[in-house]
């Protein structure tokens, strides 16, 4: 049953009307057990939800909404390998990429065996490249999920990266990006990874052809040694002279593909065991999502909170504030994960929705964000829930830095909640601004795997409740199709049949 057709949805609407006077400061004063009741642990992550605009009644109603919309059955169907991506007729099995070998019976045993075979071949190649001292630079050429995931993770795990090798990521078709990377490289010391499932992605293949031309212009000819492809189109890769390929399956969506061959640059960076640790952390979160009851299930609680905020509190965005410099690309990664998955206006049957879906995600690392957009968070006219992500133990030994960083994270969450009175107005902080606090003991391959899987499952939860297909992305296609037409017109100068604005822009560019 779609969420807006349930009794729980109607009850939540009535509850939200009475919730308008809710104040966090009063909630804490009235309930000394609030932190205990609204905190929970999941593998490698502790979450404090107590500073959110929610209470026990809200939580109970949201969990009832999950039951009435069949969330558990939908989750179980995904883990059985059923084709829950109904618009493309595909299963959704990125979780299988981190499933331990030999742990699934029946119909899933064969695909798991394939996954493990590809993983072993990839990790054998990884160790060969790591041992090759001539390769000093690895350039990953991809876009979307073939770029954001590996790039984010390599930066996040910089302390685990092999010395003597540098990692570069090229995604934009804007030639300034590729040219800037190539400036500092030597062909004989560079490995290019071309990441495109179909080997037809416009941006990726444009950059790949330019990289190949640069490589050959340096006098280098051994393409098979210096290029590898992460693709299922082995024939197209071979036409470029690429003989080393690692494939993946149509049940792996781009934004969920870090765990597959798309993770090759990360695996080279942190090694075979490091990559297996990443998979193990994600698998631990998979098991938590599958088995923990709704009230103790962190992905469920976060996903339901997102629905409560979007549809009943009418908060249209969420700010991600990772208080760890290594997580600086996490907000960008989560933007794609959530907004490409749940930025949909129709349900699974193609019917227009009368309620909002994905919020807008945005953010920067702390403490940088404090000196930029936190002004709006504290004193702006919009209420924006903030998600703080912090790590208890640093990997550096710089005295005072980490204590100051953690103090700022805790203080910002406190300030958003408490506010400050000022009769003059300019220094008045209204307070009662909501936030979530996620805390990791350490930032390691294992804990990063758990954190990413947590966010994946959270997106599944909200999408499931909304009754949408979180695993297609038709919205990225129309602009690509039109770009081909505009590109041809740029070459020919023909503006016939274009809308007035596009024609004027084309003429100005050409002129």
Coordinates of C-alpha atoms in Angstrom, one line a residue:
X1 CA 0.0 0.0 0.0
X2 CA 1.3 3.4 -0.9
X3 CA 2.2 5.5 2.2
X4 CA -0.5 8.2 1.7
X5 CA -3.2 5.5 1.5
X6 CA -2.4 4.1 5.0
X7 CA -4.1 4.8 8.3
X8 CA -0.6 5.6 9.8
X9 CA -0.1 8.4 7.3
X10 CA -3.4 10.1 8.3
X11 CA -2.4 9.6 12.0
X12 CA 0.9 11.2 11.3
X13 CA -0.7 14.2 9.6
X14 CA -2.9 14.7 12.7
X15 CA 0.2 14.2 15.0
X16 CA 2.2 16.7 13.0
X17 CA -0.5 19.4 13.6
X18 CA -0.1 19.0 17.3
X19 CA 3.7 18.9 17.0
X20 CA 4.2 22.5 15.8
X21 CA 4.8 23.7 19.4
X22 CA 7.5 21.0 20.0
X23 CA 10.7 22.4 21.5
X24 CA 13.9 20.4 22.0
X25 CA 14.9 22.3 25.1
X26 CA 11.6 21.4 26.8
X27 CA 11.8 17.8 25.6
X28 CA 15.1 17.3 27.3
X29 CA 13.9 19.1 30.5
X30 CA 10.9 16.9 30.7
X31 CA 12.5 13.6 29.8
X32 CA 15.9 12.7 31.5
X33 CA 15.9 9.4 29.5
X34 CA 15.6 11.1 26.1
X35 CA 19.2 10.5 25.0
X36 CA 19.1 6.9 26.1
X37 CA 15.9 6.2 24.3
X38 CA 16.9 8.1 21.1
X39 CA 20.4 6.7 20.7
X40 CA 21.3 3.4 19.2
X41 CA 24.3 1.5 18.0
X42 CA 24.9 -0.3 14.7
X43 CA 28.1 -2.0 13.4
X44 CA 31.0 0.5 13.8
X45 CA 28.6 3.5 14.3
X46 CA 26.9 5.1 17.3
X47 CA 24.0 7.4 16.5
X48 CA 22.5 10.1 18.7
X49 CA 19.0 11.0 17.4
X50 CA 17.9 12.9 20.5
X51 CA 18.4 16.4 19.1
X52 CA 15.8 15.7 16.4
X53 CA 12.2 17.0 16.2
X54 CA 10.8 13.7 17.2
X55 CA 9.5 11.9 20.3
X56 CA 8.3 8.4 21.3
X57 CA 4.9 9.0 19.8
X58 CA 6.4 10.1 16.5
X59 CA 8.8 7.1 16.4
X60 CA 5.9 4.7 17.1
X61 CA 3.8 6.1 14.3
X62 CA 6.6 6.1 11.8
X63 CA 7.4 2.5 12.6
X64 CA 3.7 1.7 12.1
X65 CA 3.9 3.5 8.7
X66 CA 6.8 1.2 7.8
X67 CA 4.8 -1.8 8.7
X68 CA 1.7 -0.7 6.7
X69 CA 3.7 0.1 3.6
X70 CA 5.4 -3.3 3.7
X71 CA 9.0 -2.1 4.2
X72 CA 10.3 -5.4 5.7
X73 CA 8.8 -7.4 2.9
X74 CA 10.3 -5.1 0.3
X75 CA 13.7 -5.3 2.0
X76 CA 13.5 -9.1 2.1
X77 CA 12.6 -9.2 -1.6
X78 CA 15.8 -7.2 -2.3
X79 CA 17.9 -9.7 -0.3
X80 CA 16.3 -12.6 -2.1
X81 CA 17.3 -11.2 -5.5
X82 CA 13.9 -10.4 -6.7
X83 CA 13.5 -7.8 -9.6
X84 CA 12.5 -4.9 -7.4
X85 CA 13.8 -2.4 -10.0
X86 CA 10.5 -2.8 -11.8
X87 CA 11.0 -0.2 -14.5
X88 CA 14.1 -2.0 -15.8
X89 CA 13.1 -5.5 -14.8
X90 CA 16.3 -6.0 -12.7
X91 CA 17.2 -7.3 -9.3
X92 CA 19.0 -5.0 -6.9
X93 CA 22.0 -6.9 -5.5
X94 CA 24.9 -4.5 -4.7
X95 CA 24.7 -6.2 -1.3
X96 CA 25.8 -9.4 -2.9
X97 CA 29.2 -7.8 -3.8
X98 CA 30.1 -7.8 -0.1
X99 CA 28.6 -11.2 0.8
X100 CA 31.2 -13.7 2.1
X101 CA 32.0 -16.6 -0.2
X102 CA 29.8 -19.7 0.1
X103 CA 27.2 -18.2 2.4
X104 CA 24.2 -18.3 0.2
X105 CA 22.2 -21.4 -0.8
X106 CA 19.9 -21.9 -3.8
X107 CA 19.5 -19.5 -6.7
X108 CA 21.9 -16.9 -5.3
X109 CA 24.8 -19.4 -4.9
X110 CA 25.8 -19.1 -8.6
X111 CA 25.9 -15.3 -8.8
X112 CA 27.8 -15.1 -5.6
X113 CA 30.4 -17.5 -7.0
X114 CA 30.7 -15.2 -10.1
X115 CA 31.1 -12.2 -7.8
X116 CA 33.9 -14.0 -5.8
X117 CA 35.6 -15.1 -9.0
X118 CA 35.7 -11.5 -10.3
X119 CA 36.8 -10.2 -6.9
X120 CA 39.7 -12.6 -6.7
X121 CA 40.9 -11.8 -10.3
X122 CA 40.7 -8.1 -9.5
X123 CA 42.6 -8.3 -6.3
X124 CA 45.3 -10.4 -7.9
X125 CA 45.7 -7.6 -10.4
X126 CA 45.6 -5.1 -7.6
X127 CA 48.6 -6.7 -5.9
X128 CA 50.5 -6.8 -9.2
X129 CA 50.0 -3.1 -9.7
X130 CA 50.9 -2.3 -6.1
X131 CA 54.2 -4.2 -6.6
X132 CA 55.0 -2.4 -9.8
X133 CA 57.3 0.4 -8.8
X134 CA 57.2 1.9 -12.3
X135 CA 53.6 2.8 -11.9
X136 CA 53.5 5.9 -9.8
X137 CA 50.2 7.4 -10.9
X138 CA 46.8 5.9 -11.3
X139 CA 44.2 7.9 -13.2
X140 CA 40.5 6.8 -12.9
X141 CA 38.4 8.1 -15.8
X142 CA 34.6 7.7 -15.1
X143 CA 31.6 9.8 -14.1
X144 CA 28.8 9.6 -11.6
X145 CA 29.0 6.4 -9.6
X146 CA 32.1 5.4 -11.5
X147 CA 33.9 8.5 -10.0
X148 CA 32.2 9.8 -6.9
X149 CA 32.4 6.5 -4.9
X150 CA 36.1 5.6 -5.6
X151 CA 37.2 9.2 -5.3
X152 CA 35.4 9.8 -2.0
X153 CA 36.8 6.5 -0.5
X154 CA 40.4 7.0 -1.6
X155 CA 40.4 10.4 0.0
X156 CA 38.6 9.1 3.1
X157 CA 41.2 6.3 3.5
X158 CA 44.3 8.4 2.7
X159 CA 46.1 7.1 5.8
X160 CA 45.9 3.6 4.3
X161 CA 47.0 4.4 0.8
X162 CA 50.2 2.8 -0.5
X163 CA 53.2 5.1 -0.5
X164 CA 54.8 5.9 -3.8
X165 CA 51.6 6.0 -5.8
X166 CA 49.3 9.0 -6.5
X167 CA 45.6 8.7 -7.4
X168 CA 43.8 11.1 -9.8
X169 CA 40.1 11.2 -10.8
X170 CA 38.8 12.7 -14.1
X171 CA 35.1 12.8 -14.6
X172 CA 34.1 16.1 -16.3
X173 CA 34.0 16.4 -20.1
X174 CA 35.4 19.8 -19.5
X175 CA 38.9 19.4 -21.0
X176 CA 40.4 21.6 -18.3
X177 CA 40.1 18.8 -15.8
X178 CA 41.9 16.1 -17.9
X179 CA 44.5 18.6 -19.1
X180 CA 45.3 19.6 -15.6
X181 CA 45.8 16.0 -14.5
X182 CA 48.0 15.1 -17.5
X183 CA 50.3 18.1 -17.0
X184 CA 52.0 16.4 -14.1
X185 CA 52.3 12.9 -15.5
X186 CA 54.6 10.7 -17.5
X187 CA 53.2 8.1 -19.8
X188 CA 55.6 5.4 -18.7
X189 CA 54.6 5.8 -15.1
X190 CA 50.8 6.1 -15.5
X191 CA 48.0 3.5 -15.3
X192 CA 44.6 4.6 -16.7
X193 CA 41.4 3.0 -15.5
X194 CA 38.5 3.5 -17.8
X195 CA 35.3 3.0 -15.9
X196 CA 32.1 2.6 -18.0
X197 CA 29.7 -0.3 -17.8
X198 CA 28.7 0.1 -21.5
X199 CA 31.9 1.8 -22.7
X200 CA 29.7 4.4 -24.4
X201 CA 29.3 7.0 -21.7
X202 CA 30.0 10.3 -23.5
X203 CA 32.1 12.0 -20.9
X204 CA 34.1 8.9 -20.0
X205 CA 34.9 7.9 -23.6
X206 CA 35.8 11.4 -24.6
X207 CA 38.3 11.6 -21.8
X208 CA 39.5 8.0 -22.5
X209 CA 40.2 8.8 -26.2
X210 CA 42.0 12.0 -25.2
X211 CA 44.1 10.1 -22.6
X212 CA 45.0 7.4 -25.1
X213 CA 46.0 10.1 -27.7
X214 CA 48.2 11.8 -25.0
X215 CA 49.7 8.5 -24.1
X216 CA 50.7 7.7 -27.7
X217 CA 51.9 11.2 -28.3
X218 CA 54.5 10.6 -25.6
X219 CA 55.9 7.8 -27.7
X220 CA 54.3 5.0 -25.6
X221 CA 52.7 2.1 -27.3
X222 CA 52.1 -0.5 -24.6
X223 CA 48.3 0.2 -24.2
X224 CA 47.7 -3.2 -22.7
X225 CA 50.0 -2.5 -19.8
X226 CA 49.0 1.1 -19.0
X227 CA 45.2 0.9 -19.6
X228 CA 42.6 -1.3 -17.9
X229 CA 38.8 -1.2 -18.4
X230 CA 36.0 -1.6 -15.8
X231 CA 33.3 -2.6 -18.2
X232 CA 31.0 -5.3 -19.5
X233 CA 31.8 -4.3 -23.2
X234 CA 35.0 -6.3 -23.6
X235 CA 34.9 -5.9 -27.4
X236 CA 34.8 -2.1 -27.3
X237 CA 37.7 -2.1 -24.8
X238 CA 39.7 -4.4 -27.1
X239 CA 39.2 -1.9 -30.0
X240 CA 41.1 0.6 -28.0
X241 CA 43.8 -2.0 -27.3
X242 CA 42.8 -2.6 -23.8
X243 CA 43.1 -6.3 -22.8
X244 CA 42.7 -6.1 -19.0
X245 CA 39.0 -5.8 -18.2
X246 CA 36.9 -6.4 -15.1
X247 CA 33.1 -6.6 -15.5
X248 CA 30.1 -6.3 -13.3
X249 CA 26.4 -7.0 -13.6
X250 CA 23.2 -5.2 -14.6
X251 CA 21.9 -5.6 -11.1
X252 CA 24.6 -3.2 -9.9
X253 CA 23.5 0.4 -10.2
X254 CA 26.2 3.0 -10.8
X255 CA 25.8 4.8 -7.5
X256 CA 26.0 1.4 -5.7
X257 CA 29.0 0.1 -7.6
X258 CA 31.9 1.0 -5.3
X259 CA 31.9 -2.6 -4.1
X260 CA 32.4 -4.0 -7.6
X261 CA 35.2 -3.6 -10.2
X262 CA 34.4 0.1 -10.1
X263 CA 36.3 0.0 -6.7
X264 CA 39.5 -1.0 -8.5
X265 CA 41.3 2.4 -7.8
X266 CA 40.4 2.1 -4.1
X267 CA 41.6 -1.5 -4.0
X268 CA 44.9 -0.5 -5.6
X269 CA 45.2 2.3 -3.0
X270 CA 44.5 0.3 0.1
X271 CA 45.4 -3.2 -1.0
X272 CA 43.5 -6.5 -1.3
X273 CA 43.0 -6.9 2.5
X274 CA 42.0 -3.3 2.9
X275 CA 39.3 -3.7 0.2
X276 CA 38.1 -7.0 1.8
X277 CA 37.8 -5.1 5.1
X278 CA 35.7 -2.4 3.4
X279 CA 33.4 -5.2 2.1
X280 CA 33.2 -6.8 5.6
X281 CA 32.1 -3.5 7.2
X282 CA 29.4 -3.1 4.6
X283 CA 28.3 -6.7 5.1
X284 CA 28.0 -6.2 8.8
X285 CA 25.6 -3.3 8.2
X286 CA 23.7 -5.4 5.7
X287 CA 23.1 -8.0 8.4
X288 CA 22.1 -5.3 10.9
X289 CA 19.6 -3.9 8.3
X290 CA 18.2 -7.4 7.6
X291 CA 17.9 -8.7 11.2
X292 CA 17.5 -5.8 13.7
X293 CA 13.9 -5.0 14.7
X294 CA 12.5 -1.7 13.4
X295 CA 13.0 0.2 16.6
X296 CA 16.7 -0.8 16.9
X297 CA 17.5 -0.7 13.2
X298 CA 19.6 2.4 12.4
X299 CA 19.0 2.5 8.6
X300 CA 15.3 2.2 9.3
X301 CA 15.3 4.8 11.9
X302 CA 17.2 7.3 9.8
X303 CA 15.1 6.6 6.7
X304 CA 11.9 7.0 8.6
X305 CA 13.2 10.3 10.1
X306 CA 13.8 11.5 6.6
X307 CA 10.2 10.8 5.6
X308 CA 8.9 12.5 8.8
X309 CA 11.0 15.6 8.1
X310 CA 10.2 15.8 4.3
X311 CA 6.4 15.1 4.5
X312 CA 5.2 16.2 7.9
X313 CA 7.7 18.8 9.1
X314 CA 8.2 20.1 5.5
X315 CA 12.0 20.4 5.8
X316 CA 13.1 20.3 2.2
X317 CA 16.9 19.9 2.6
X318 CA 19.5 18.2 4.8
X319 CA 23.0 19.4 5.5
X320 CA 25.9 16.9 5.8
X321 CA 28.7 18.1 8.1
X322 CA 31.5 15.5 8.3
X323 CA 34.0 16.6 11.0
X324 CA 36.9 14.9 9.4
X325 CA 38.9 16.3 6.6
X326 CA 39.3 13.0 4.9
X327 CA 35.5 12.8 4.5
X328 CA 35.4 16.0 2.5
X329 CA 33.9 14.3 -0.6
X330 CA 31.2 12.5 1.4
X331 CA 28.5 15.2 0.9
X332 CA 29.0 15.0 -2.9
X333 CA 28.8 11.2 -2.8
X334 CA 25.6 11.3 -0.7
X335 CA 24.1 13.9 -3.0
X336 CA 24.1 11.4 -5.9
X337 CA 23.2 8.4 -3.7
X338 CA 20.1 10.0 -2.4
X339 CA 18.9 12.5 -5.0
X340 CA 19.5 10.3 -8.0
X341 CA 17.8 7.4 -6.1
X342 CA 14.8 9.2 -4.6
X343 CA 14.5 12.3 -6.7
X344 CA 11.3 10.9 -8.3
X345 CA 7.9 12.4 -8.9
X346 CA 6.0 9.2 -9.7
X347 CA 5.5 5.9 -7.8
X348 CA 6.5 2.5 -9.0
X349 CA 3.4 2.2 -11.1
X350 CA 4.1 5.6 -12.8
X351 CA 1.4 7.5 -11.0
X352 CA 2.2 11.1 -10.0
X353 CA 2.9 11.6 -6.3
X354 CA 1.0 14.2 -4.2
X355 CA 3.9 14.4 -1.7
X356 CA 7.5 15.3 -1.7
X357 CA 10.3 12.8 -2.0
X358 CA 14.1 13.3 -1.8
X359 CA 15.3 16.3 0.1
X360 CA 18.2 18.4 -1.2
X361 CA 21.5 17.3 0.3
X362 CA 24.4 19.6 0.6
X363 CA 27.4 20.3 2.9
X364 CA 31.0 20.8 3.6
X365 CA 33.5 19.5 6.2
X366 CA 33.6 21.0 9.6
X367 CA 35.0 23.4 10.7
X368 CA 35.0 25.0 7.2
X369 CA 31.2 25.0 7.0
X370 CA 31.0 27.0 10.3
X371 CA 32.7 29.9 8.5
X372 CA 30.4 29.7 5.5
X373 CA 26.8 28.4 5.6
X374 CA 26.3 27.8 9.4
X375 CA 25.2 31.4 9.7
X376 CA 22.0 30.3 7.8
X377 CA 21.6 27.2 9.9
X378 CA 21.7 29.1 13.1
X379 CA 19.8 32.3 12.2
X380 CA 18.2 31.8 8.8
X381 CA 14.5 31.6 8.1
X382 CA 14.5 28.0 7.0
X383 CA 15.0 25.1 9.4
X384 CA 17.6 22.7 8.0
X385 CA 18.3 19.4 9.8
X386 CA 22.1 18.8 10.1
X387 CA 23.8 15.5 10.1
X388 CA 27.1 15.6 12.0
X389 CA 29.6 12.8 11.4
X390 CA 32.6 12.6 13.7
X391 CA 35.4 10.2 14.5
X392 CA 36.7 9.6 18.0
X393 CA 40.4 8.7 17.3
X394 CA 42.6 10.7 14.9
X395 CA 45.4 9.1 12.9
X396 CA 47.8 12.1 13.4
X397 CA 49.7 13.2 16.5
X398 CA 49.2 16.9 16.3
X399 CA 48.5 18.1 19.8
X400 CA 45.1 19.8 20.4
X401 CA 43.8 19.6 16.9
X402 CA 41.4 16.7 17.3
X403 CA 40.1 17.8 20.6
X404 CA 39.3 21.2 19.1
X405 CA 37.6 19.5 16.1
X406 CA 35.4 17.3 18.2
X407 CA 34.6 20.2 20.6
X408 CA 33.4 22.2 17.6
X409 CA 31.2 19.4 16.3
X410 CA 29.5 18.9 19.7
X411 CA 29.2 22.7 20.3
X412 CA 27.6 23.3 16.9
X413 CA 25.0 20.6 17.6
X414 CA 24.5 22.1 21.1
X415 CA 24.2 25.7 19.7
X416 CA 21.6 24.7 17.1
X417 CA 19.5 23.1 19.8
X418 CA 19.9 25.6 22.7
X419 CA 20.1 28.9 20.8
X420 CA 20.7 32.2 22.6
X421 CA 18.3 35.0 23.7
X422 CA 19.0 38.6 22.7
X423 CA 16.4 41.3 22.9
X424 CA 18.3 43.4 20.3
X425 CA 17.8 40.7 17.7
X426 CA 21.1 40.5 15.9
X427 CA 22.6 38.1 18.3
X428 CA 19.4 36.2 18.9
X429 CA 19.7 32.5 18.0
X430 CA 16.2 30.9 18.0
X431 CA 17.6 27.4 18.7
X432 CA 15.3 24.3 18.5
X433 CA 17.2 23.4 15.3
X434 CA 17.4 19.7 14.7
X435 CA 20.5 17.6 14.2
X436 CA 21.7 13.9 14.1
X437 CA 25.1 12.9 15.4
X438 CA 26.9 9.8 13.9
X439 CA 30.1 8.8 15.7
X440 CA 32.7 6.3 14.5
X441 CA 35.5 5.1 16.8
X442 CA 38.0 5.2 13.9
X443 CA 38.0 5.9 10.2
X444 CA 39.1 2.6 8.7
X445 CA 38.2 0.6 5.6
X446 CA 35.8 -1.4 7.8
X447 CA 34.0 1.5 9.4
X448 CA 33.8 3.4 6.1
X449 CA 32.2 0.4 4.5
X450 CA 29.6 0.3 7.3
X451 CA 29.0 4.0 7.0
X452 CA 28.4 3.9 3.2
X453 CA 26.1 0.8 3.5
X454 CA 24.2 2.6 6.3
X455 CA 23.5 5.4 3.9
X456 CA 22.5 3.1 1.1
X457 CA 20.0 1.3 3.2
X458 CA 18.6 4.5 4.7
X459 CA 17.8 5.7 1.1
X460 CA 16.2 2.3 0.4
X461 CA 13.9 2.8 3.5
X462 CA 12.6 6.3 2.5
X463 CA 12.2 5.3 -1.1
X464 CA 10.3 2.1 -0.1
X465 CA 7.9 4.0 2.2
X466 CA 7.3 6.6 -0.6
X467 CA 6.5 3.8 -3.0
X468 CA 9.1 4.8 -5.6
X469 CA 11.7 2.9 -7.5
X470 CA 15.0 4.1 -6.0
X471 CA 17.1 2.1 -8.5
X472 CA 16.4 3.7 -11.9
X473 CA 17.6 7.2 -13.1
X474 CA 15.6 8.2 -16.2
X475 CA 16.0 11.8 -15.2
X476 CA 19.7 11.9 -16.4
X477 CA 18.8 10.8 -19.9
X478 CA 16.9 13.7 -21.6
X479 CA 19.7 16.2 -21.3
X480 CA 22.2 13.7 -22.7
X481 CA 20.0 13.1 -25.8
X482 CA 19.5 16.9 -26.4
X483 CA 23.3 17.5 -26.0
X484 CA 24.0 15.3 -29.0
X485 CA 21.7 17.5 -31.1
X486 CA 23.2 20.7 -29.7
X487 CA 26.7 19.4 -30.3
X488 CA 26.0 18.7 -34.0
X489 CA 24.5 22.2 -34.3
X490 CA 27.7 23.7 -32.7
X491 CA 29.7 22.1 -35.5
X492 CA 27.3 23.1 -38.3
X493 CA 26.0 26.4 -37.0
X494 CA 22.4 25.3 -37.7
X495 CA 19.8 26.8 -35.3
X496 CA 16.7 25.9 -37.4
X497 CA 13.9 24.5 -35.2
X498 CA 15.5 25.4 -31.9
X499 CA 13.6 27.2 -29.2
X500 CA 14.4 31.0 -29.1
X501 CA 16.6 30.9 -26.0
X502 CA 18.7 27.9 -27.1
X503 CA 19.1 29.4 -30.6
X504 CA 20.3 32.7 -29.1
X505 CA 22.7 31.0 -26.8
X506 CA 24.1 28.9 -29.7
X507 CA 24.6 32.0 -31.9
X508 CA 26.3 33.8 -29.1
X509 CA 28.7 30.9 -28.4
X510 CA 29.5 30.6 -32.1
X511 CA 29.8 34.3 -32.6

